[in-house]
């Protein structure tokens, strides 16, 4: 009993021992679970193949030779090079700056990771001390988020990378990804930006400059912080000497090199007309399924259709012909290979980031639209030799004001070939009235005028209610320069329409072809119609004093759009040589102001636009075979009367009947430049209904030919109104 009175005393440490045992057990569990999690993470975290790093490269746009660079697109300026292309002394300079034990360490620094975690969590300081492997992993695969999970992932990926790739491979990947400042990613881009030469040509001192910038590209830029840059360079050079990578003599002789000033990289400049081209290329790429994310990250190589020679010649023609002319004049030029639709030269704006007047600028084409009327007529029983009334002025049931020719010129009965050479408005307005404007619109769409506007998506070549006025025959409705070049190209390729395009081929960074354009031409008019349109246009260039050099024949049409009673606002020259080039040129202004030369002279289609067209075509076709134009028309008329002489090759009076003679065209402005004025504010609702808003009365004109009978009471003019197609000084 006594014995039971006393219990065995407990050891004083038994309670703490239990606590310790629980802690140890918990730590064991945590360690076990942690090890399991690490093991799972090691297997789960995938290291993307460094070969896939090309997904962060810029895309390069080339001219049609596939080698001449036009531009580089991307958020980063990067060019991948193999490690063998980087001189050993440049490699060692990078190691001296960033990781001198690179070839002996395990690829990560545990103490560095702990220090980085602490600094990231407690300060805004960006720690150094990471190995090259860690830096590569962070820059190539991870975000810059300051989180424990990112550092953990960095550690796992660094370990796996070291196990799966050699040190040389990792160094090569690193040198192609690290940022060196000035927009340059990778050692090759940095070499070009800082020294203007490839990395293979860098000296020890130059390599040390690039290596110095890695830690803080902005802080160690030689231009902005020369003292800090020099101090960092000294550190790198000292490391090279200490590691035995250069001799003491080399270190002593080394001097800080001359570095290029900061400026936009020349390969990233999108200034000048080429910038507009690049924007069009980007739009085509998007339509092909290559949106900006892909273009700006996947290192695509895009070969365009633009010829470096033709583009240079187009720019030269525009600049030289506009030299000394008023600054408000705006040019646009598009040149197309008729056999493929490839756009070989493109001038949409002198500023690369400006509005694309060639592809997005809609302007009335004036008389340059008349070949589409002729093509429509040829498909509907008419022929080049068909005789039509070309007298001026003439009245038509669908308008209250007469249509006039330039200066009252005209003929009572002349062939369609003669009428298009002299650009008689009355002939082609009347022909369109008889054919129906809708047929002419349909023909123009077949030939290459886009059915919808690119800016609004609304239908082209018609009124808002869907009707088509007869004014279409003399260029009432707006079109683009690109579409005019494309539509005339259809004539140049025997009636085969090839859609215009700029992207010829796309390859990825590995050289695999992702896309290549395939010609898909479509016969939209018969070869006979194309033949006869070309035949009808063969005299226009000489008549407008814009013939090509060395007697090279061409099929052309001028156009001018009148502004008010005394000025013009748009002037065109469109023409081609068969199977070679189709080129359209436009001159106008932003605000549809009067277009005048520096001497105050009115500009017509045969003037500055014609001279640009002539200079460009002469240069582009120099040395090319001379393609002959048809020497006769082949389509026979089944309606109307025929003069039977349009196939003789003569224009002028050859198509006249009854001994009448066309009025003499004025020597200034040159013939071939007549076009319409701006459409009325309230368009006609049907082709046979007069305009709701009465148009202006044109300036008086005389004609030796008798006009059609006018209405009993000729309408009067309300001030300030314009009528499409009413006037035009010579086509």
XYZ file of C-alpha atoms in Angstrom:
731
model
C 0.000 0.000 0.000
C 2.782 2.283 0.870
C 4.471 1.313 -2.211
C 1.463 2.342 -4.154
C 1.458 5.708 -2.505
C 4.449 6.894 -4.433
C 4.560 7.076 -8.255
C 7.703 6.862 -10.247
C 8.808 10.438 -10.853
C 8.597 11.632 -14.515
C 11.690 12.708 -16.260
C 11.756 16.483 -16.543
C 12.398 16.359 -20.294
C 9.619 13.967 -21.283
C 7.214 16.737 -22.363
C 9.792 18.537 -24.467
C 10.891 15.229 -25.908
C 7.385 14.596 -27.189
C 7.319 18.021 -28.787
C 10.690 17.418 -30.365
C 9.565 14.058 -31.625
C 6.507 15.633 -33.234
C 8.661 18.297 -34.859
C 11.114 15.724 -36.149
C 8.285 13.626 -37.482
C 6.742 16.676 -39.132
C 10.061 17.635 -40.674
C 10.488 14.110 -41.936
C 7.060 14.206 -43.497
C 7.763 17.635 -44.970
C 11.111 16.433 -46.242
C 9.570 13.322 -47.719
C 6.686 15.217 -49.274
C 9.027 17.986 -50.383
C 11.334 15.483 -51.979
C 8.380 13.912 -53.660
C 7.173 17.273 -54.874
C 10.616 18.142 -56.137
C 10.837 14.808 -57.885
C 7.408 15.301 -59.379
C 8.275 18.849 -60.405
C 11.508 17.647 -61.963
C 9.566 15.293 -64.156
C 6.657 17.634 -64.764
C 8.569 20.791 -65.615
C 9.520 20.539 -69.242
C 12.501 22.322 -70.694
C 11.545 23.520 -74.170
C 14.100 22.609 -76.758
C 16.554 25.474 -77.220
C 16.130 24.860 -80.943
C 12.611 26.226 -80.523
C 13.948 29.546 -79.336
C 13.469 30.793 -82.904
C 9.901 31.512 -81.813
C 11.200 34.705 -80.236
C 13.059 35.895 -83.312
C 12.025 38.758 -85.525
C 10.637 38.128 -88.979
C 12.527 39.382 -92.008
C 10.882 40.845 -95.101
C 12.825 40.359 -98.342
C 12.561 41.726 -101.852
C 11.731 39.227 -104.590
C 15.338 38.072 -104.915
C 15.012 36.445 -101.502
C 18.261 37.944 -100.225
C 17.887 41.727 -100.172
C 16.331 42.747 -96.862
C 13.538 45.288 -96.840
C 12.707 45.295 -93.126
C 12.665 43.321 -89.919
C 9.508 42.927 -87.914
C 9.368 42.077 -84.248
C 9.647 43.344 -80.740
C 13.240 42.158 -80.668
C 16.099 42.617 -83.088
C 17.707 39.184 -83.080
C 19.795 37.145 -85.502
C 20.675 33.584 -84.526
C 24.296 32.533 -85.102
C 26.093 29.289 -84.184
C 28.646 29.369 -81.381
C 31.339 28.627 -83.943
C 30.648 32.032 -85.497
C 31.453 33.800 -82.229
C 35.215 34.333 -81.754
C 36.644 32.576 -78.707
C 37.834 35.859 -77.207
C 34.276 37.214 -77.389
C 32.932 34.088 -75.684
C 35.518 34.440 -72.934
C 34.689 38.129 -72.478
C 31.085 37.160 -71.741
C 32.222 34.511 -69.259
C 34.509 37.072 -67.617
C 31.580 39.428 -67.174
C 28.880 36.990 -66.103
C 30.099 33.553 -65.011
C 33.832 32.859 -64.828
C 33.270 29.352 -63.463
C 30.734 28.458 -66.137
C 32.566 25.374 -67.411
C 33.050 23.947 -63.887
C 29.886 24.861 -61.945
C 26.711 22.712 -61.899
C 24.695 25.374 -63.665
C 23.154 26.956 -60.601
C 24.227 28.660 -57.395
C 22.210 27.617 -54.300
C 23.499 30.555 -52.278
C 22.776 32.856 -55.163
C 19.219 31.574 -55.400
C 18.609 32.085 -51.661
C 20.079 35.561 -51.832
C 17.998 36.391 -54.893
C 14.818 35.155 -53.209
C 15.514 37.259 -50.134
C 16.282 40.387 -52.136
C 13.295 39.892 -54.404
C 10.966 39.564 -51.425
C 12.381 42.399 -49.336
C 13.712 44.969 -51.793
C 13.332 46.199 -55.349
C 16.955 45.391 -56.075
C 17.700 43.085 -58.978
C 20.412 40.719 -57.783
C 23.308 39.529 -59.839
C 25.267 36.375 -59.342
C 23.091 34.005 -61.391
C 24.962 31.545 -63.544
C 24.790 31.763 -67.309
C 22.551 28.691 -67.309
C 20.135 30.362 -64.908
C 20.174 33.591 -66.888
C 19.454 31.699 -70.070
C 16.529 29.836 -68.505
C 15.080 33.059 -67.112
C 15.417 35.012 -70.348
C 14.415 32.240 -72.722
C 11.577 30.551 -70.891
C 10.434 32.383 -67.776
C 8.784 35.658 -66.925
C 10.390 38.388 -64.856
C 7.935 37.906 -61.997
C 9.619 38.131 -58.578
C 8.094 34.998 -57.064
C 9.366 31.948 -55.236
C 7.674 29.684 -57.750
C 9.600 31.277 -60.602
C 12.932 30.865 -58.794
C 12.040 27.265 -58.007
C 11.174 26.614 -61.616
C 14.394 28.336 -62.684
C 16.389 25.965 -60.469
C 14.680 22.840 -61.784
C 15.019 23.895 -65.401
C 18.674 24.833 -64.926
C 19.460 21.399 -63.511
C 17.631 19.634 -66.335
C 19.249 21.855 -68.950
C 22.715 21.026 -67.622
C 21.924 17.329 -67.849
C 20.466 17.429 -71.345
C 22.863 19.804 -73.124
C 26.570 20.479 -73.196
C 28.131 23.629 -71.822
C 28.964 24.788 -75.340
C 25.353 24.347 -76.415
C 24.074 26.297 -73.426
C 26.564 29.106 -74.018
C 25.511 29.279 -77.651
C 21.838 29.485 -76.694
C 22.639 32.155 -74.116
C 24.572 34.321 -76.561
C 21.611 34.264 -78.944
C 19.029 35.296 -76.324
C 20.591 37.766 -73.912
C 19.700 41.450 -74.221
C 22.586 43.802 -74.954
C 20.703 47.094 -75.071
C 19.754 49.396 -77.955
C 17.028 46.964 -78.973
C 19.538 44.196 -79.720
C 18.877 40.649 -78.580
C 21.718 38.225 -79.147
C 25.399 38.760 -79.831
C 25.045 39.176 -83.614
C 22.422 41.921 -83.412
C 24.441 43.641 -80.676
C 27.572 43.581 -82.820
C 25.700 45.289 -85.653
C 24.099 47.894 -83.398
C 27.232 48.822 -81.432
C 29.909 48.382 -84.082
C 28.171 48.035 -87.443
C 29.748 44.685 -88.290
C 29.133 40.952 -87.771
C 30.275 39.270 -84.588
C 33.003 37.350 -86.440
C 34.890 40.614 -86.902
C 34.864 41.780 -83.278
C 38.147 42.397 -81.482
C 38.833 41.485 -77.847
C 38.147 45.058 -76.761
C 34.896 45.227 -78.713
C 33.746 41.895 -77.336
C 34.427 43.188 -73.843
C 32.192 46.212 -74.496
C 29.285 43.942 -75.396
C 29.943 41.678 -72.425
C 30.031 44.724 -70.150
C 26.521 45.743 -71.147
C 24.794 42.491 -70.165
C 24.480 43.248 -66.438
C 22.767 46.604 -67.072
C 22.403 47.496 -70.765
C 21.158 51.032 -70.126
C 23.429 51.703 -67.166
C 26.548 50.592 -69.013
C 25.783 52.115 -72.413
C 28.989 53.878 -73.540
C 27.132 56.885 -74.901
C 24.923 57.629 -71.913
C 27.228 56.465 -69.118
C 30.800 56.452 -70.451
C 32.528 56.308 -67.048
C 30.448 53.406 -65.757
C 30.835 51.621 -69.083
C 34.619 52.027 -68.978
C 34.800 50.774 -65.380
C 32.764 47.696 -66.264
C 34.943 47.139 -69.344
C 38.055 47.269 -67.123
C 36.504 44.599 -64.911
C 35.892 42.341 -67.888
C 39.388 42.849 -69.291
C 40.873 42.152 -65.860
C 38.954 38.886 -65.663
C 40.193 37.849 -69.092
C 43.757 38.373 -67.920
C 43.278 36.650 -64.546
C 41.766 33.559 -66.143
C 44.582 33.386 -68.669
C 42.243 33.944 -71.580
C 44.392 36.818 -72.843
C 48.021 37.640 -72.153
C 49.285 40.503 -70.056
C 50.598 42.118 -73.213
C 47.174 41.917 -74.854
C 45.550 43.419 -71.794
C 48.075 46.234 -71.710
C 47.680 47.049 -75.381
C 43.876 46.966 -75.297
C 42.098 50.298 -75.603
C 38.457 51.154 -75.221
C 37.035 51.003 -78.769
C 34.927 53.521 -80.669
C 31.219 52.702 -80.389
C 28.515 53.809 -82.819
C 26.085 56.464 -81.577
C 22.628 55.419 -80.490
C 20.159 55.463 -83.350
C 17.420 53.401 -84.956
C 18.825 50.198 -86.359
C 18.975 50.484 -90.109
C 17.274 47.135 -90.574
C 14.340 48.249 -88.437
C 13.698 51.510 -90.207
C 10.383 51.584 -92.002
C 10.788 55.090 -93.350
C 10.072 55.884 -96.975
C 7.799 54.086 -99.431
C 9.005 50.685 -98.225
C 7.209 51.223 -94.916
C 3.888 51.300 -96.759
C 4.864 48.107 -98.554
C 5.636 46.403 -95.246
C 2.216 47.352 -93.901
C 0.580 45.804 -96.964
C 2.698 42.685 -96.515
C 1.553 42.425 -92.897
C -2.063 42.661 -94.041
C -1.526 39.892 -96.587
C 0.195 37.753 -93.963
C -2.784 38.194 -91.649
C -5.119 37.118 -94.443
C -2.971 34.010 -94.896
C -3.272 33.157 -91.199
C -0.067 34.762 -89.964
C -1.227 37.381 -87.506
C 0.989 39.873 -85.716
C 1.756 37.468 -82.872
C 3.289 35.049 -85.342
C 4.956 37.700 -87.463
C 6.511 39.405 -84.464
C 7.715 36.260 -82.735
C 8.246 33.279 -85.014
C 11.248 34.373 -87.020
C 9.501 34.108 -90.374
C 11.304 34.846 -93.600
C 8.889 36.498 -96.008
C 9.840 36.901 -99.651
C 7.780 39.587 -101.361
C 7.119 40.257 -105.034
C 8.753 43.692 -104.912
C 11.727 43.987 -107.251
C 14.580 45.997 -105.699
C 15.429 47.395 -109.136
C 11.861 48.287 -110.124
C 11.139 49.770 -106.703
C 14.239 51.932 -106.871
C 13.288 53.072 -110.368
C 9.736 53.876 -109.290
C 10.931 55.962 -106.353
C 13.434 57.757 -108.579
C 10.784 58.554 -111.198
C 8.394 59.959 -108.610
C 11.020 62.009 -106.828
C 12.659 63.386 -109.951
C 9.431 64.347 -111.695
C 8.108 66.053 -108.565
C 11.337 67.848 -107.739
C 10.619 71.540 -107.374
C 6.864 71.024 -107.634
C 4.361 72.183 -104.973
C 4.586 70.229 -101.735
C 0.863 69.517 -101.624
C 1.053 67.222 -104.654
C 0.728 63.569 -103.677
C 1.885 60.749 -105.966
C 1.012 57.074 -106.057
C 2.336 54.330 -108.336
C 1.667 50.615 -108.630
C 3.345 48.305 -111.123
C 2.164 44.739 -111.694
C 3.490 41.716 -113.562
C 0.462 40.908 -115.762
C 1.291 37.211 -116.041
C 1.133 36.567 -112.299
C -0.406 39.539 -110.506
C 2.831 40.088 -108.606
C 3.204 43.701 -107.510
C 6.778 44.549 -108.455
C 6.862 48.237 -107.483
C 4.689 50.193 -105.075
C 4.690 53.829 -104.048
C 1.881 54.647 -101.653
C 3.459 57.423 -99.620
C 6.848 59.034 -99.154
C 6.495 58.373 -95.411
C 6.505 54.760 -94.308
C 3.947 55.295 -91.585
C 1.685 57.501 -93.704
C -1.571 56.808 -95.503
C -1.397 54.342 -98.377
C -2.620 56.385 -101.332
C -1.911 53.555 -103.776
C -3.976 50.883 -102.084
C -6.412 52.715 -99.829
C -6.873 56.058 -101.547
C -10.101 56.147 -103.558
C -10.192 58.697 -106.388
C -12.203 59.184 -109.551
C -10.246 57.752 -112.503
C -11.739 60.009 -115.148
C -11.079 58.978 -118.731
C -8.643 56.252 -117.698
C -11.816 54.234 -117.051
C -12.895 54.344 -120.698
C -11.095 51.109 -121.728
C -13.557 49.217 -119.522
C -16.413 50.721 -121.508
C -14.697 49.672 -124.716
C -14.245 46.106 -123.440
C -17.935 45.988 -122.536
C -18.866 47.224 -125.996
C -16.636 44.645 -127.685
C -18.511 41.899 -125.841
C -21.853 43.340 -126.897
C -21.672 43.560 -130.673
C -19.450 46.598 -131.160
C -15.981 46.767 -132.669
C -13.034 49.155 -132.619
C -14.215 50.309 -136.029
C -17.791 50.989 -134.905
C -18.748 54.570 -135.686
C -20.266 56.702 -132.947
C -21.230 60.311 -132.544
C -18.365 62.178 -130.929
C -19.693 65.685 -131.393
C -19.756 68.137 -128.531
C -21.838 69.104 -126.655
C -24.428 66.320 -126.446
C -27.543 65.916 -124.325
C -28.707 62.621 -122.837
C -32.022 61.610 -121.256
C -30.441 60.765 -117.905
C -29.001 64.215 -117.258
C -30.095 67.814 -117.575
C -26.744 69.274 -118.570
C -24.810 68.421 -121.725
C -21.666 66.356 -121.887
C -18.771 68.122 -123.579
C -15.384 67.204 -124.938
C -12.211 69.089 -124.222
C -12.293 72.494 -125.821
C -15.359 71.525 -127.820
C -13.369 69.036 -129.889
C -15.154 66.082 -131.430
C -16.414 64.436 -134.563
C -19.851 63.702 -135.923
C -18.995 60.082 -136.633
C -15.726 58.462 -135.633
C -14.510 55.004 -134.720
C -14.247 53.890 -131.126
C -10.487 53.645 -131.613
C -10.347 57.270 -132.667
C -12.703 58.300 -129.871
C -10.583 56.658 -127.164
C -7.369 58.085 -128.588
C -8.847 61.592 -128.469
C -10.735 60.742 -125.274
C -14.116 62.001 -126.432
C -16.398 62.142 -123.428
C -19.540 62.329 -125.531
C -18.758 59.086 -127.335
C -18.149 57.063 -124.197
C -20.940 58.570 -122.164
C -23.355 57.773 -124.969
C -21.944 54.284 -125.402
C -22.323 53.615 -121.680
C -25.868 54.944 -121.786
C -26.712 52.469 -124.559
C -24.934 49.524 -122.923
C -26.145 50.236 -119.416
C -23.879 51.346 -116.612
C -24.348 48.074 -114.732
C -22.709 46.142 -117.570
C -19.699 48.444 -117.499
C -19.414 48.051 -113.723
C -19.579 44.268 -114.045
C -16.842 44.340 -116.677
C -14.601 46.518 -114.508
C -15.078 44.149 -111.589
C -14.151 41.171 -113.748
C -11.012 42.899 -114.943
C -9.734 43.770 -111.479
C -11.594 46.631 -109.821
C -12.410 45.323 -106.343
C -16.156 44.852 -105.780
C -15.955 46.346 -102.273
C -14.045 49.229 -100.784
C -11.246 48.171 -98.476
C -11.975 51.016 -96.060
C -15.744 50.756 -95.644
C -16.689 47.423 -97.171
C -19.353 49.105 -99.297
C -19.827 48.159 -102.965
C -17.792 50.007 -105.554
C -18.889 51.484 -108.883
C -22.468 52.204 -107.951
C -24.801 54.568 -106.160
C -25.891 53.967 -102.598
C -29.157 52.479 -103.891
C -27.304 49.996 -106.097
C -27.927 51.684 -109.422
C -25.103 52.594 -111.780
C -25.130 55.959 -113.527
C -23.916 56.424 -117.087
C -21.209 58.652 -115.663
C -19.298 55.472 -114.889
C -18.244 55.523 -118.532
C -16.136 58.614 -117.998
C -14.845 57.740 -114.531
C -17.468 58.946 -112.084
C -16.880 56.309 -109.396
C -13.795 56.105 -107.213
C -11.146 53.404 -107.539
C -7.625 52.759 -106.220
C -4.350 52.999 -108.080
C -3.652 49.351 -107.305
C -6.932 48.230 -108.829
C -6.350 50.247 -111.993
C -2.911 48.686 -112.479
C -4.422 45.249 -111.868
C -7.359 45.734 -114.243
C -5.144 46.984 -117.078
C -2.869 43.995 -116.395
C -5.770 41.762 -117.423
C -5.716 43.355 -120.873
C -1.944 42.868 -120.931
C -2.282 39.128 -120.268
C -4.772 38.346 -123.035
C -7.805 38.649 -120.783
C -6.491 36.547 -117.890
C -7.045 38.104 -114.470
C -4.349 37.433 -111.882
C -5.173 38.829 -108.456
C -2.519 41.306 -107.285
C -0.394 40.154 -104.368
C 2.846 40.891 -102.516
C 3.687 37.782 -100.479
C 5.510 35.251 -102.639
C 6.846 32.815 -100.045
C 7.000 32.260 -96.290
C 9.562 30.057 -94.565
C 10.213 29.454 -90.900
C 13.524 30.017 -89.157
C 14.616 26.483 -90.016
C 14.071 27.082 -93.724
C 10.885 25.040 -94.058
C 8.523 26.492 -96.645
C 5.236 27.318 -94.948
C 3.538 29.006 -97.889
C 4.265 29.709 -101.523
C 1.997 31.629 -103.866
C 0.492 29.637 -106.701
C -0.776 31.473 -109.740
C -4.485 31.014 -110.265
C -5.208 33.128 -113.290
C -8.751 33.207 -114.623
C -9.812 33.984 -118.178
C -12.363 36.752 -117.617
C -12.572 38.165 -121.140
C -11.691 36.573 -124.438
C -8.214 37.062 -125.898
C -9.919 38.799 -128.832
C -11.455 41.454 -126.577
C -8.119 42.004 -124.845
C -6.432 42.196 -128.252
C -8.809 44.844 -129.529
C -8.629 46.972 -126.376
C -4.844 46.914 -126.620
C -5.023 47.777 -130.304
C -7.335 50.705 -129.577
C -4.980 52.104 -126.927
C -1.767 51.942 -128.933
C -1.875 55.554 -130.144
C -2.642 57.245 -126.818
C 0.940 57.463 -125.559
C 2.226 59.159 -128.692
C -0.839 61.407 -128.825
C -0.119 62.421 -125.211
C 3.631 62.790 -125.831
C 4.431 59.972 -123.399
C 5.821 57.360 -125.792
C 8.397 54.967 -124.410
C 12.034 55.014 -125.426
C 13.470 53.196 -128.439
C 10.093 53.018 -130.132
C 8.729 50.530 -127.605
C 4.947 50.351 -128.150
C 2.562 50.586 -125.220
C -1.160 50.648 -124.543
C -2.110 53.576 -122.327
C -4.906 55.819 -121.164
C -4.771 59.139 -119.395
C -7.370 60.572 -117.075
C -8.110 63.877 -115.393
C -10.798 64.855 -112.905
C -12.035 68.421 -113.090
C -12.506 70.677 -110.077
C -14.975 73.466 -110.698
C -14.866 75.153 -114.074
C -11.173 75.906 -114.342
C -9.087 73.412 -112.330
C -8.318 69.719 -111.951
C -8.017 67.691 -108.762
C -6.811 64.264 -109.956
C -4.643 63.187 -112.862
C -3.851 59.649 -114.045
C -1.692 57.699 -116.433
C -2.321 53.965 -116.736
C -0.710 51.688 -119.274
C 1.107 48.484 -120.064
C 3.328 46.521 -122.361
C 1.929 43.038 -123.070
C 3.060 40.266 -120.713
C 5.610 42.587 -119.056
C 4.375 45.441 -116.877
C 1.112 47.208 -116.117
C 1.589 50.479 -114.258
C -0.811 53.068 -112.874
C 0.221 56.537 -111.698
C -1.945 59.086 -109.896
C -1.310 62.662 -108.811
C -3.640 64.563 -106.501
C -3.850 66.202 -103.090
C -5.179 65.309 -99.669
C -7.969 67.847 -99.743
C -8.884 67.610 -103.440
C -7.333 71.009 -104.023
C -6.424 72.229 -107.509
C -3.357 70.415 -108.825
C -0.946 72.922 -110.305
C 2.706 72.873 -111.313
C 5.270 75.175 -109.747
C 4.646 77.460 -112.721
C 0.937 77.589 -111.910
C -0.061 75.378 -114.846
C -2.946 72.926 -114.541
C -1.785 69.310 -114.305
C -3.308 66.769 -116.701
C -2.882 63.017 -117.005
C -0.390 63.435 -119.813
C 1.641 65.841 -117.679
C 3.403 64.859 -114.451
C 1.643 61.457 -114.129
C 2.538 60.651 -117.732
C 6.153 61.677 -117.213
C 6.453 59.548 -114.063
C 4.926 56.593 -115.905
C 7.208 57.128 -118.892
C 10.419 57.441 -116.837
C 9.623 54.408 -114.706
C 8.608 52.177 -117.610
C 11.644 53.173 -119.661
C 13.965 52.310 -116.769
C 12.199 49.098 -115.771
C 11.967 47.761 -119.324
C 15.445 48.781 -120.394
C 17.133 45.711 -121.842
C 13.883 43.743 -121.947
C 12.483 42.397 -125.237
C 10.231 44.778 -127.152
C 6.750 43.271 -127.126
C 4.695 44.201 -130.152
C 1.109 45.339 -129.890
C -1.637 43.950 -132.139
C -1.525 45.420 -135.639
C -5.247 45.025 -136.222
C -8.561 44.467 -134.526
C -10.159 41.045 -134.861
C -13.726 41.517 -133.607
C -16.334 42.380 -136.235
C -19.294 44.558 -135.355
C -22.755 43.000 -135.270
C -24.543 46.220 -134.408
C -24.127 49.835 -135.403
C -22.205 51.063 -138.412
C -18.526 50.527 -139.031
C -16.023 52.769 -140.710
C -13.976 49.744 -141.613
C -10.797 51.638 -141.037
C -9.923 51.252 -137.382
C -7.873 48.183 -138.210
C -5.674 50.230 -140.465
C -3.627 51.380 -137.510
C -4.562 55.057 -137.976
C -6.501 57.007 -135.443
C -7.096 60.672 -136.089
C -9.731 60.969 -138.819
C -9.701 57.357 -139.965
C -12.921 56.531 -138.213
C -14.890 59.530 -139.468
C -17.664 59.269 -142.003
C -19.337 61.759 -144.230
C -16.131 63.712 -144.620
C -16.380 65.223 -141.156
C -13.136 65.928 -139.310
C -12.593 65.792 -135.563
C -11.964 69.135 -134.005
C -8.326 69.860 -133.366
C -7.250 68.983 -129.828
C -5.709 71.898 -127.932
C -1.944 71.795 -127.743
C -2.140 72.685 -124.068
C -3.438 70.887 -122.176
C -2.400 67.754 -124.061
C -5.075 65.482 -125.307
C -5.895 62.326 -123.494
C -6.544 63.842 -120.089
C -10.270 64.482 -119.829
C -12.124 63.266 -116.758
C -15.199 64.005 -114.759
C -15.774 66.242 -111.859
C -16.876 65.173 -108.434
C -20.257 63.397 -108.371
C -23.284 65.457 -107.361
C -24.241 65.488 -103.725
C -27.504 63.756 -104.586
C -26.815 61.026 -107.149
C -29.341 59.854 -109.700
C -31.490 57.014 -108.519
C -31.561 55.322 -111.904
C -29.431 55.613 -115.010
C -32.285 57.311 -116.813
C -33.278 59.809 -114.152
C -31.733 63.276 -114.142
C -29.675 64.209 -111.080
C -31.723 65.474 -108.182
C -29.298 68.334 -107.687
C -28.806 70.329 -110.878
C -25.164 70.362 -111.936
C -23.048 73.234 -113.097
C -23.067 74.628 -116.565
C -19.720 73.960 -118.225
C -17.587 76.659 -119.744
C -18.631 77.497 -123.296
C -17.245 75.236 -125.963
C -17.417 75.349 -129.694
C -17.569 72.456 -132.091
C -17.518 72.119 -135.815
C -19.898 69.196 -135.453
C -23.595 69.536 -134.844
C -24.593 68.541 -131.324
C -27.598 66.480 -130.461
C -30.788 68.438 -130.151
C -30.873 70.112 -126.756
C -33.932 70.347 -124.563
C -36.323 73.166 -125.365
C -35.194 75.038 -122.274
C -31.577 74.313 -121.409
C -31.161 74.135 -117.645
C -29.449 76.854 -115.751
C -26.634 76.448 -113.294
C -26.967 76.779 -109.549
C -23.644 78.051 -108.251
C -21.084 75.702 -106.764
C -22.433 72.385 -108.084
C -20.277 69.832 -109.886
C -21.305 67.219 -112.396
C -19.455 63.959 -112.951
C -18.304 63.535 -116.508
C -19.547 66.886 -117.679
C -16.176 68.279 -118.586
C -12.619 67.217 -118.846
C -9.720 68.859 -120.564
C -8.652 66.199 -122.981
C -8.993 62.819 -121.298
